[in-house]
Amino acid sequence: MSNPAARVNELRTQIRDHNYRYYVLSDPIITDIEYDALMHELQALEDAHPELITPDSPTKRIGSDVSDDLAKVEHPAPVLSLGNAQDLEEVRAWRERIGRLLTPDTVLDYVVEPKFDGLTIVLTYVDGVLVLGATRGNGQVGDDVTHNVRTIRSIPLRIPVNPDGPQPPPRLVVRGEVLFLKKDFEAVNRVQVEQGLPRYVNARNTASGTLKQKDSRVTASRPLTAFVYSIMDAVGQVPDTQQGSLAYLRDLGFPLVDEIRYFTDFEDMLDYLANFDRDSLPYEIDGLVIKINANAVYRELGVVGRDPRGALAYKFPSQEATTTLLDVQANVGRTGVLTPTAILEPVFLSGVTVKQASLHNYDLIAEKDIRIGDRVIVKRSGDVIPYVVGPVMGSRTGDEIIITPPSRCPVCDSPVERLEGEVAYYCTNPACPERIARNIEFFVSRSAMDIVGLGEQGVRLLLEKDLITDEADIFALQADDLLALEGFAEKKVENLLASIVAAKDRPLARLLGSLGIRGVGGTIAVLLVNHFHTLDAIAVATPEELEAVEGLGPILAETIAGWFSEPRNQQLITKLKAAGVRMEEKPEEPIADTLAGLTFVLTGTLPTLKRDEAKTLIESHGGKISSSVSKKTSYVVVGDAAGSKLTKAQQLNIPILDEPGLLALIEVAQ
Ligand code: IVH
C-alpha cells in the first residue's frame, strides 16, 4: 500500500468494529485467524512507521473477555500473550533479535509445544488442592470460573494425582488451555441437532461460552478438555527449565499432550516446524509455540508489551476464511446421489484460491441454516476438499435465499427420490448421462479396473465423440479412433490399449466392485465371488439367495438383485462378456500378495479412497484389516479427523501412513 497512514487508519477502524462485534455483541463476522492477520498487519505498519502510533491504537490494548456476571480475581502475575511469526523467516528473525540481547556465548535450547486453539485457564493449587480456576480476562483480572473448572475431568482437584507423585509446593499456579477435542465438539453438535437447536460453528467460542456459564451443570454436560503448559507462579521449589516444568507437571498428574519436543539445534527445530502435521491431532491447534528452555534466559530476555521475548508463536497459514456463498449446485455422482456444492466468491485459503466447497448433504444445509447470499466460513484441512462450516449469522441482511433440495435431476431432469433412512437424494434415471460418465470414470480408475492412461477428461472426451456409450465399449476401442483425438499421441495410445487388454483379465471381485452397484465395494464383492464363483450366478441370484451370503443384509441383497434386473445392466454384462472380460473367479485370488503378513488399521477419512476401497486395495494385495490398534498392527492408515486409534498408534509406536504413504507402500512392494 502506497499510503501507510491511510492503511493504518483503515485497519484500526476495521479492528475496532470486529472487537465490538466479538466482545460486545458476541457475534464475530470474521474468523480469529483473519482478525490476527489484521492485527499483524497493523503491528507491522506501526513497527515500520513509529510516527503513526497512537495511544488508542488497538495494538496498545489488551483484548478483554471479562464478563459482567462472574466474580473477578486478580492474577498473581500478568497473564502474558505471545508474539507471532507467520513463516520460518520470521522465526529466524526472532532468533537473531534475541541473540543480540544475550551475551554471545549464550547457548540456547528450545521446547516446542502445540499452540492450542482454546482459551487460557489459570489454575491455583494451595497445599495440593485446587482453590481457583480463572480465565485470562484482561491479563491482570480474570473471571472466577472455579465452579466450572471443577467439572472438567482432566483437571485434577488435588495433586499429586498419584500418591507416589512428587510433593507439590505450598502454592502453585499453573497455566493451560481449555478446549473441545475434535470428536467431542462433533458430539456437542450432534446433541444440538437432536434437540432441534442450531449447530455451533466455532469450537473455541463454544468452549469459551461453556466455561463462562453461571450454571455449572451446563458446563458439566459438555465434554470440555484441558491441557496445561506452564508454571506461572509458585511459592516453593519448582524446576528451572520449561522441559523440567512440563515433566514435573506430568508427574503431578496434570494433563499434557505428547506432542512436545525438545531441541538443541535451531535448524532441526525449523525442520520440525515446517513439517508438522496438524491434521492428525485429535485437537485443534493454530500453530506451535517455541519457548526458550532455560527459565533464567527466558526471564533475562524480558517482556515487550504483553509478549515475552523468550517465546514465540509460529502460526500456521489460516485454514478458515469467510466468503460469500454465491450459489449451490447439485452434482450427480455415479450412484445418482445429488451432492450439493457451494459456489463461492473466490477466497485465498492456505495457499490456494477456493471457489467451490462441499456442503455434504441437504439435511446438513438445513441444520446449519446455510442460505444463498450468506457470508460463510470455509475450512480446508490437509488434503480434504474445502467445506462450508456454517453461516455468519451476524452478516445476514434478510435477502438470503433458503436452499431446497432439487426435485428433478439437474442433468437429465428425471425425478429425484430419497430412500428410507438415507440423507441423500438420488437421480432415479439409471441412464442419466452424468451417472454414466461418472460410472465409467470409476470403472477405469485405479481402485477399480485400473485402466492406466484414461482419466476423467479422457472418458468425457470419448463420450463426447460417441466412441463409447458404456464401460464395455472401452474394450472395443481401436488405435485409429484414439489417435484421432486431441492429446492422444502414439505412445500413449499404445500404452492405453495394452492396459485395456490387461484389464480384461482382472479378478472377478475387482470387476464386480467396478460396476458401481450401490453398496458393493471391494469387501462385499469378494464375499459374493467367494460364494457364487461366476458373474452369471450372481446375476441370476434371488434376493433370498444373496442374503444367504454372510455379511449381506436384506437391503443390499435387494439392491444387487435390482441392479442385475435392469435391462441396461444386463446388456452391459452381455457386452463385457462378448469383449472377453473375465467373468469367473480366478483360482489364485487375491490379486497380489505384496502385503502378505501385514495388518492394517484404518482411521479417519482418506482424501481420495473410500474406506471400503482402501480395504479392498489392502486385502487384494494380501494384507489384513483389523478394527483396533494393538502391538500386532503393522501400520495405521490415517485420514482426516482421525481419532483415538491414532493416539493409540503413537503410544504403541506403530508406523503411521497417510493415503499417499499407503499407495507408495503398495507400489514399492510390487
Ligand atoms: S504460553 C508467556 N503455550 O496462546 C507465555 N500459550 O497468544 C504465554 N496458547 O492466550 C503463553 N497453547 O492461551 C503458551 N503451549 C502454549 C499455548 C499457549 C495455546 C495460547 C494461550 C495464549 C495464546 C497466546
XYZ file of N, CA and C in Angstrom, residues 4-236:
699
model
N 0.828 4.425 3.931
C 0.707 3.651 5.171
C -0.252 4.302 6.172
N -0.288 5.646 6.218
C -1.159 6.304 7.200
C -2.621 5.955 6.928
N -2.987 5.944 5.650
C -4.374 5.630 5.302
C -4.696 4.181 5.659
N -3.736 3.283 5.359
C -3.959 1.871 5.651
C -4.076 1.627 7.161
N -3.213 2.335 7.933
C -3.265 2.191 9.393
C -4.655 2.593 9.892
N -5.169 3.706 9.382
C -6.499 4.159 9.803
C -7.580 3.159 9.445
N -7.463 2.647 8.215
C -8.452 1.677 7.747
C -8.446 0.429 8.641
N -7.207 -0.042 8.940
C -7.088 -1.246 9.771
C -7.668 -1.001 11.161
N -7.376 0.172 11.730
C -7.871 0.457 13.083
C -9.395 0.469 13.111
N -9.990 1.096 12.100
C -11.458 1.142 12.057
C -12.025 -0.274 11.965
N -11.423 -1.068 11.084
C -11.912 -2.449 10.923
C -11.766 -3.241 12.222
N -10.586 -3.122 12.846
C -10.320 -3.916 14.052
C -11.280 -3.494 15.174
N -11.513 -2.188 15.303
C -12.446 -1.727 16.347
C -13.834 -2.302 16.119
N -14.233 -2.319 14.876
C -15.557 -2.865 14.569
C -15.623 -4.356 14.920
N -14.551 -5.071 14.553
C -14.536 -6.503 14.861
C -14.481 -6.745 16.366
N -13.742 -5.909 17.100
C -13.694 -6.039 18.563
C -15.086 -5.888 19.161
N -15.771 -4.867 18.670
C -17.118 -4.601 19.189
C -18.026 -5.809 18.939
N -17.942 -6.331 17.713
C -18.780 -7.481 17.390
C -18.417 -8.698 18.235
N -17.119 -8.863 18.456
C -16.657 -10.054 19.172
C -16.987 -9.963 20.662
N -16.576 -8.822 21.262
C -16.664 -8.738 22.723
C -18.027 -8.269 23.214
N -18.663 -7.364 22.483
C -19.918 -6.795 22.972
C -21.116 -7.567 22.413
N -21.099 -7.774 21.100
C -22.254 -8.448 20.503
C -22.126 -9.970 20.534
N -20.923 -10.485 20.856
C -20.654 -11.941 20.783
C -21.051 -12.497 19.419
N -20.806 -11.733 18.382
C -21.249 -12.153 17.053
C -20.208 -11.778 15.995
N -19.026 -12.422 16.058
C -17.968 -12.032 15.126
C -18.336 -12.351 13.681
N -17.858 -11.545 12.748
C -18.142 -11.848 11.335
C -16.882 -12.235 10.572
N -15.754 -12.299 11.249
C -14.566 -12.869 10.610
C -13.981 -13.908 11.560
N -13.088 -14.734 11.039
C -12.505 -15.771 11.889
C -11.376 -15.163 12.715
N -10.988 -15.886 13.774
C -9.893 -15.412 14.625
C -8.631 -15.209 13.799
N -8.449 -16.100 12.824
C -7.227 -16.049 12.034
C -7.196 -14.789 11.181
N -8.356 -14.458 10.615
C -8.416 -13.232 9.816
C -8.198 -12.003 10.714
N -8.748 -12.074 11.918
C -8.563 -10.976 12.870
C -7.072 -10.817 13.189
N -6.439 -11.945 13.495
C -5.000 -11.909 13.791
C -4.219 -11.306 12.632
N -4.642 -11.632 11.411
C -3.926 -11.122 10.235
C -4.030 -9.593 10.177
N -5.211 -9.059 10.501
C -5.378 -7.595 10.505
C -4.485 -6.966 11.570
N -4.488 -7.584 12.776
C -3.666 -7.061 13.874
C -2.190 -7.119 13.499
N -1.819 -8.211 12.867
C -0.432 -8.423 12.482
C 0.004 -7.358 11.487
N -0.864 -7.091 10.523
C -0.538 -6.080 9.518
C -0.407 -4.703 10.168
N -1.323 -4.403 11.100
C -1.278 -3.107 11.787
C 0.003 -2.983 12.608
N 0.318 -4.050 13.331
C 1.524 -4.036 14.167
C 2.760 -3.814 13.289
N 2.799 -4.499 12.156
C 3.959 -4.379 11.265
C 4.089 -2.952 10.743
N 2.945 -2.351 10.391
C 2.982 -0.968 9.891
C 3.435 -0.007 10.990
N 2.966 -0.242 12.207
C 3.365 0.630 13.324
C 4.852 0.456 13.650
N 5.323 -0.794 13.516
C 6.755 -1.033 13.751
C 7.589 -0.273 12.719
N 7.096 -0.283 11.471
C 7.860 0.352 10.396
C 7.706 1.874 10.418
N 6.597 2.360 10.944
C 6.329 3.809 10.976
C 5.929 4.230 12.385
N 6.889 4.295 13.308
C 6.534 4.586 14.703
C 5.785 5.922 14.851
N 5.964 6.823 13.872
C 5.273 8.121 13.981
C 3.754 7.962 13.879
N 3.306 6.827 13.378
C 1.855 6.625 13.224
C 1.200 6.030 14.482
N 2.032 5.669 15.455
C 1.479 5.026 16.653
C 0.674 6.043 17.472
N -0.506 5.643 17.900
C -1.303 6.498 18.793
C -1.656 5.692 20.031
N -1.894 6.353 21.163
C -2.170 5.591 22.395
C -3.467 4.776 22.320
N -4.360 5.172 21.435
C -5.628 4.423 21.373
C -5.642 3.376 20.264
N -4.467 3.105 19.700
C -4.426 2.066 18.664
C -4.807 0.709 19.271
N -5.530 -0.121 18.517
C -5.900 -1.444 19.051
C -4.687 -2.268 19.490
N -3.508 -1.966 18.942
C -2.319 -2.732 19.341
C -1.895 -2.390 20.775
N -2.387 -1.279 21.282
C -1.988 -0.851 22.636
C -2.954 -1.364 23.695
N -3.913 -2.108 23.258
C -4.942 -2.507 24.192
C -4.986 -4.020 24.251
N -5.156 -4.534 25.449
C -5.274 -5.982 25.576
C -6.751 -6.322 25.485
N -7.081 -7.171 24.573
C -8.473 -7.603 24.433
C -8.946 -8.178 25.754
N -10.186 -7.953 26.103
C -10.677 -8.417 27.386
C -11.852 -9.337 27.189
N -11.866 -10.431 27.934
C -13.048 -11.273 27.865
C -13.738 -11.288 29.226
N -13.507 -10.231 30.026
C -14.121 -10.188 31.352
C -15.637 -10.084 31.190
N -16.310 -10.954 31.892
C -17.771 -10.950 31.803
C -18.335 -10.227 33.026
N -19.503 -9.620 32.878
C -20.083 -8.854 33.981
C -20.658 -9.735 35.078
N -20.945 -10.984 34.708
C -21.713 -11.821 35.626
C -20.882 -12.564 36.663
N -19.608 -12.741 36.391
C -18.813 -13.620 37.252
C -17.924 -12.793 38.181
N -17.540 -13.429 39.305
C -16.665 -12.741 40.259
C -15.302 -12.514 39.626
N -14.659 -11.412 40.008
C -13.352 -11.081 39.416
C -12.226 -11.563 40.326
N -11.140 -11.984 39.714
C -9.961 -12.346 40.510
C -8.727 -11.710 39.902
N -7.841 -11.274 40.774
C -6.603 -10.679 40.292
C -5.572 -11.788 40.123
N -4.861 -11.782 38.999
C -3.850 -12.817 38.762
C -2.573 -12.497 39.531
N -1.848 -13.534 39.984
C -0.625 -13.304 40.758
C 0.484 -12.677 39.912
N 0.413 -12.870 38.607
C 1.390 -12.281 37.680
C 0.617 -12.017 36.400
N 1.087 -11.066 35.567
C 0.341 -10.809 34.331
C 0.240 -12.087 33.490
N -0.949 -12.326 32.970
C -1.127 -13.480 32.080
C -0.728 -13.009 30.689
N 0.502 -13.332 30.316
C 1.081 -12.761 29.099
C 0.564 -13.446 27.842
N 0.869 -12.806 26.738
C 0.466 -13.336 25.447
C 1.717 -13.773 24.678
N 1.599 -13.933 23.389
C 2.750 -14.397 22.598
C 2.903 -13.564 21.334
N 4.137 -13.270 20.982
C 4.395 -12.672 19.680
C 4.214 -13.737 18.604
N 3.902 -13.303 17.397
C 3.624 -14.241 16.307
C 4.712 -14.252 15.247
N 4.935 -15.404 14.659
C 5.711 -15.485 13.418
C 4.830 -16.170 12.399
N 4.759 -15.612 11.197
C 3.879 -16.187 10.170
C 4.624 -17.191 9.306
N 5.949 -17.118 9.313
C 6.713 -18.072 8.498
C 8.087 -18.297 9.130
N 8.850 -19.190 8.519
C 10.135 -19.564 9.113
C 11.114 -18.390 9.127
N 10.993 -17.498 8.143
C 11.876 -16.316 8.116
C 11.675 -15.475 9.366
N 10.419 -15.356 9.763
C 10.139 -14.565 10.963
C 10.644 -15.270 12.226
N 10.699 -16.594 12.183
C 11.260 -17.327 13.326
C 12.768 -17.067 13.395
N 13.403 -17.079 12.237
C 14.847 -16.761 12.188
C 15.106 -15.348 12.694
N 14.249 -14.419 12.267
C 14.429 -13.022 12.676
C 14.321 -12.905 14.197
N 13.392 -13.661 14.763
C 13.232 -13.681 16.237
C 14.513 -14.183 16.914
N 15.056 -15.270 16.361
C 16.285 -15.853 16.926
C 17.425 -14.836 16.891
N 17.504 -14.110 15.780
C 18.569 -13.098 15.673
C 18.343 -11.955 16.648
N 17.096 -11.524 16.769
C 16.754 -10.437 17.695
C 17.150 -10.783 19.113
N 16.753 -11.973 19.571
C 17.061 -12.302 20.965
C 18.558 -12.568 21.127
N 19.193 -13.072 20.052
C 20.638 -13.316 20.096
C 21.403 -12.030 20.403
N 20.916 -10.954 19.816
C 21.609 -9.661 20.022
C 21.468 -9.163 21.454
N 20.426 -9.631 22.166
C 20.200 -9.166 23.537
C 20.982 -9.990 24.560
N 21.514 -11.124 24.107
C 22.190 -12.032 25.041
C 23.700 -11.968 24.826
N 24.452 -12.379 25.838
C 25.903 -12.420 25.655
C 26.216 -13.468 24.591
N 27.251 -13.193 23.773
C 27.495 -14.040 22.587
C 27.675 -15.521 22.902
N 28.125 -15.868 24.097
C 28.372 -17.288 24.378
C 27.135 -18.006 24.937
N 25.987 -17.321 24.961
C 24.785 -17.983 25.493
C 24.339 -19.101 24.551
N 24.240 -20.301 25.098
C 23.768 -21.428 24.291
C 22.264 -21.573 24.545
N 21.502 -21.619 23.460
C 20.046 -21.714 23.639
C 19.544 -23.121 23.337
N 18.581 -23.563 24.127
C 17.821 -24.754 23.741
C 16.337 -24.399 23.817
N 15.532 -25.219 23.152
C 14.133 -24.826 22.930
C 13.176 -25.974 23.219
N 11.974 -25.597 23.640
C 10.884 -26.560 23.728
C 9.804 -26.095 22.755
N 9.281 -27.023 21.956
C 8.203 -26.670 21.024
C 6.933 -27.420 21.441
N 5.874 -26.665 21.587
C 4.592 -27.239 22.025
C 3.506 -26.858 21.025
N 2.414 -27.592 21.022
C 1.288 -27.169 20.181
C 0.721 -25.852 20.703
N 0.229 -25.028 19.800
C -0.496 -23.836 20.242
C -1.978 -24.174 20.161
N -2.507 -24.540 21.302
C -3.901 -24.996 21.368
C -4.846 -23.871 20.981
N -5.872 -24.232 20.221
C -6.840 -23.217 19.834
C -8.025 -23.261 20.797
N -7.747 -22.846 22.024
C -8.798 -22.836 23.042
C -8.720 -21.539 23.805
N -8.976 -21.580 25.122
C -8.817 -20.356 25.896
C -8.018 -20.632 27.162
N -7.271 -19.618 27.549
C -6.385 -19.764 28.703
C -7.162 -20.032 29.973
N -6.587 -20.925 30.795
C -7.130 -21.115 32.136
C -5.962 -21.016 33.118
N -6.202 -20.350 34.239
C -5.165 -20.199 35.261
C -5.650 -20.942 36.502
N -4.886 -21.951 36.902
C -5.309 -22.832 37.993
C -4.409 -22.634 39.206
N -5.005 -22.383 40.367
C -4.213 -22.183 41.576
C -4.438 -23.343 42.544
N -3.333 -23.938 42.994
C -3.392 -25.037 43.960
C -2.702 -24.592 45.238
N -3.383 -24.723 46.368
C -2.772 -24.423 47.661
C -2.684 -25.737 48.428
N -1.480 -26.048 48.861
C -1.222 -27.332 49.523
C -1.815 -28.495 48.725
N -1.671 -28.410 47.430
C -2.095 -29.518 46.569
C -3.574 -29.532 46.244
N -4.326 -28.536 46.704
C -5.773 -28.545 46.454
C -6.140 -27.415 45.493
N -6.953 -27.749 44.504
C -7.404 -26.721 43.556
C -8.315 -25.737 44.288
N -7.891 -24.469 44.331
C -8.714 -23.482 45.035
C -9.300 -22.447 44.081
N -8.695 -22.322 42.892
C -9.177 -21.280 41.989
C -8.908 -21.660 40.539
N -9.902 -21.408 39.710
C -9.723 -21.520 38.263
C -10.215 -20.221 37.665
N -9.375 -19.553 36.887
C -9.762 -18.234 36.368
C -9.449 -18.118 34.893
N -10.244 -17.313 34.193
C -9.948 -17.030 32.786
C -8.876 -15.948 32.725
N -8.379 -15.721 31.525
C -7.318 -14.732 31.372
C -7.841 -13.317 31.604
N -9.078 -13.058 31.158
C -9.639 -11.712 31.301
C -8.787 -10.712 30.560
N -8.447 -9.610 31.235
C -7.635 -8.605 30.541
C -6.146 -8.803 30.808
N -5.786 -9.918 31.404
C -4.378 -10.191 31.678
C -3.997 -9.911 33.125
N -4.716 -8.963 33.746
C -4.484 -8.690 35.174
C -5.622 -9.286 36.016
N -6.843 -9.068 35.514
C -8.031 -9.516 36.238
C -8.832 -10.452 35.334
N -9.194 -11.608 35.891
C -9.977 -12.559 35.099
C -11.275 -12.922 35.803
N -12.048 -13.800 35.175
C -13.297 -14.275 35.775
C -13.027 -15.511 36.609
N -13.678 -15.576 37.736
C -13.583 -16.768 38.574
C -14.530 -17.830 38.009
N -13.958 -18.868 37.449
C -14.787 -19.942 36.881
C -14.497 -21.275 37.582
N -14.101 -21.171 38.861
C -13.737 -22.383 39.609
C -14.857 -23.433 39.566
N -16.098 -22.968 39.733
C -17.238 -23.902 39.756
C -17.305 -24.712 38.468
N -16.940 -24.093 37.354
C -16.984 -24.794 36.071
C -15.738 -25.643 35.849
N -14.599 -25.107 36.284
C -13.340 -25.837 36.110
C -13.411 -27.182 36.828
N -14.080 -27.195 37.949
C -14.191 -28.451 38.712
C -14.937 -29.530 37.935
N -15.718 -29.120 36.929
C -16.466 -30.129 36.159
C -15.614 -30.735 35.037
N -14.440 -30.159 34.798
C -13.598 -30.684 33.707
C -12.757 -31.830 34.260
N -13.051 -33.011 33.772
C -12.492 -34.206 34.420
C -10.982 -34.288 34.350
N -10.384 -33.741 33.286
C -8.931 -33.898 33.163
C -8.174 -32.969 34.103
N -8.857 -31.996 34.699
C -8.161 -31.080 35.624
C -8.195 -31.682 37.028
N -7.000 -31.947 37.603
C -7.010 -32.574 38.922
C -7.535 -31.619 40.004
N -8.345 -32.150 40.899
C -8.829 -31.348 42.026
C -7.796 -31.344 43.142
N -6.924 -32.355 43.098
C -5.882 -32.477 44.130
C -4.625 -33.033 43.463
N -3.468 -32.487 43.837
C -2.205 -33.010 43.304
C -1.290 -33.405 44.459
N -0.406 -34.388 44.314
C -0.290 -35.232 43.134
C -1.502 -36.150 43.000
N -1.845 -36.443 41.745
C -2.981 -37.320 41.490
C -2.653 -38.722 41.982
N -1.429 -39.132 41.703
C -0.953 -40.428 42.162
C -0.192 -40.197 43.477
N -0.587 -40.867 44.561
C 0.037 -40.596 45.866
C 1.563 -40.733 45.845
N 2.106 -41.518 44.899
C 3.567 -41.662 44.804
C 4.216 -40.474 44.104
N 3.412 -39.567 43.561
C 3.960 -38.436 42.804
C 4.708 -37.466 43.705
N 5.373 -36.481 43.091
C 6.150 -35.522 43.877
C 5.251 -34.669 44.782
N 5.808 -34.161 45.853
C 5.053 -33.259 46.728
C 4.935 -31.896 46.056
N 3.737 -31.337 45.980
C 3.607 -30.023 45.350
C 4.109 -28.935 46.296
N 4.519 -27.797 45.744
C 4.893 -26.682 46.615
C 3.642 -26.152 47.316
N 3.804 -25.375 48.400
C 2.642 -24.882 49.146
C 1.646 -24.141 48.257
N 2.187 -23.476 47.235
C 1.282 -22.756 46.336
C 1.816 -22.898 44.916
N 0.945 -23.270 44.013
C 1.380 -23.490 42.632
C 0.309 -22.934 41.695
N 0.734 -22.054 40.771
C -0.209 -21.513 39.792
C 0.208 -22.009 38.411
N -0.702 -22.694 37.758
C -0.412 -23.375 36.504
C -1.271 -22.771 35.409
N -0.679 -22.670 34.220
C -1.451 -22.136 33.104
C -1.706 -23.224 32.069
N -2.877 -23.201 31.521
C -3.212 -24.196 30.497
C -4.290 -23.663 29.587
N -4.861 -24.580 28.850
C -5.834 -24.195 27.834
C -7.048 -25.114 27.942
N -8.220 -24.528 27.834
C -9.457 -25.319 27.842
C -9.987 -25.373 26.417
N -10.397 -26.556 25.979
C -10.861 -26.708 24.593
C -11.727 -27.952 24.459
N -12.304 -28.100 23.293
C -13.002 -29.345 22.966
C -12.095 -30.176 22.071
N -11.966 -31.473 22.336
C -11.337 -32.350 21.352
C -12.241 -32.352 20.121
N -11.658 -32.586 18.944
C -12.447 -32.542 17.711
C -13.678 -33.436 17.816
N -13.467 -34.659 18.307
C -14.586 -35.614 18.347
C -15.652 -35.148 19.346
N -15.217 -34.504 20.419
C -16.184 -34.044 21.421
C -17.007 -32.872 20.902
N -16.375 -32.019 20.109
C -17.124 -30.892 19.538
C -18.180 -31.417 18.573
N -17.808 -32.455 17.827
C -18.798 -33.068 16.933
C -19.963 -33.633 17.746
N -19.622 -34.241 18.892
C -20.672 -34.828 19.746
C -21.588 -33.728 20.284
N -21.014 -32.602 20.684
C -21.818 -31.481 21.183
C -22.806 -31.051 20.094
N -22.325 -30.989 18.869
C -23.198 -30.575 17.772
C -24.262 -31.619 17.454
N -23.905 -32.890 17.633
C -24.924 -33.927 17.407
C -26.080 -33.740 18.389
N -25.722 -33.437 19.646
C -26.758 -33.225 20.663
C -27.601 -32.004 20.294
N -26.947 -30.939 19.855
C -27.683 -29.737 19.452
C -28.726 -30.092 18.391
N -28.254 -30.845 17.386
C -29.136 -31.180 16.271
C -30.305 -32.047 16.751
N -29.986 -33.032 17.602
C -31.039 -33.899 18.136
C -32.103 -33.091 18.859
N -31.663 -32.025 19.519
C -32.612 -31.199 20.267
C -33.229 -30.106 19.399
N -32.928 -30.160 18.108
C -33.508 -29.165 17.204
C -32.874 -27.792 17.365
N -31.678 -27.743 17.946
C -31.009 -26.455 18.157
C -29.939 -26.246 17.085
N -29.546 -24.992 16.850
C -28.530 -24.766 15.810
C -27.175 -25.345 16.193
N -26.398 -25.720 15.181
C -25.048 -26.228 15.426
C -24.129 -25.085 15.800
N -23.106 -25.390 16.578
C -22.069 -24.399 16.847
C -21.074 -24.439 15.703
N -20.588 -23.277 15.326
C -19.677 -23.214 14.198
C -18.233 -23.268 14.682
N -17.959 -22.543 15.771
C -16.575 -22.349 16.178
C -16.314 -23.008 17.537
N -15.396 -23.979 17.544
C -15.147 -24.762 18.754
C -14.600 -23.891 19.885
N -13.767 -22.953 19.520
C -13.123 -22.128 20.528
C -14.149 -21.215 21.223
N -15.005 -20.562 20.432
C -16.031 -19.699 21.030
C -16.990 -20.508 21.889
N -17.282 -21.727 21.429
C -18.205 -22.567 22.188
C -17.562 -22.976 23.512
N -16.256 -23.290 23.458
C -15.546 -23.654 24.696
C -15.562 -22.462 25.648
N -15.358 -21.274 25.109
C -15.331 -20.071 25.936
C -16.699 -19.843 26.584
N -17.748 -19.936 25.786
C -19.098 -19.756 26.318
C -19.422 -20.795 27.380
N -18.949 -22.017 27.141
C -19.225 -23.109 28.068
C -18.517 -22.889 29.399
N -17.289 -22.376 29.314
C -16.514 -22.181 30.545
C -17.056 -21.007 31.367
N -17.690 -20.076 30.703
C -18.158 -18.892 31.432
C -19.625 -18.969 31.835
N -20.187 -20.162 31.797
C -21.566 -20.353 32.247
C -21.683 -20.032 33.728
N -22.811 -19.447 34.125
C -23.054 -19.248 35.564
C -23.462 -20.574 36.200
N -24.199 -21.351 35.423
C -24.717 -22.614 35.946
C -23.766 -23.746 35.552
N -23.050 -24.281 36.528
C -22.007 -25.245 36.185
C -22.587 -26.569 35.690
N -23.898 -26.768 35.846
C -24.466 -28.001 35.282
C -24.377 -27.986 33.757
N -24.484 -26.777 33.186
C -24.365 -26.662 31.726
C -22.950 -27.054 31.309
N -21.963 -26.518 32.040
C -20.568 -26.848 31.729
C -20.337 -28.350 31.880
N -20.878 -28.893 32.963
C -20.649 -30.315 33.243
C -21.242 -31.198 32.149
N -22.297 -30.712 31.480
C -22.935 -31.538 30.455
C -22.153 -31.533 29.146
N -21.122 -30.712 29.063
C -20.355 -30.631 27.815
C -18.940 -31.158 28.046
N -18.431 -31.921 27.102
C -17.142 -32.600 27.315
C -15.910 -31.718 27.089
N -15.708 -30.730 27.936
C -14.503 -29.895 27.801
C -13.258 -30.668 28.229
N -12.128 -30.290 27.652
C -10.838 -30.901 27.991
C -9.877 -29.772 28.351
N -8.843 -30.094 29.101
C -7.811 -29.084 29.361
C -6.432 -29.708 29.224
N -5.484 -28.898 28.767
C -4.073 -29.289 28.771
C -3.289 -28.157 29.429
N -2.315 -28.489 30.268
C -1.520 -27.420 30.883
C -0.177 -27.318 30.171
N 0.443 -26.123 30.241
C 1.723 -25.958 29.560
C 2.733 -25.078 30.277
N 2.384 -24.497 31.428
C 3.454 -23.777 32.117
C 3.138 -23.504 33.575
N 4.204 -23.274 34.326
C 4.062 -22.852 35.717
C 4.141 -21.330 35.710
N 3.077 -20.683 36.191
C 3.038 -19.220 36.155
C 3.639 -18.607 37.401
N 3.470 -19.304 38.519
C 3.883 -18.731 39.787
C 3.960 -19.870 40.795
N 4.877 -19.764 41.752
C 4.946 -20.798 42.782
C 5.576 -20.223 44.039
N 5.107 -20.723 45.162
C 5.806 -20.471 46.420
C 6.434 -21.805 46.754
N 7.772 -21.846 46.759
C 8.447 -23.126 46.953
C 9.252 -23.463 45.720
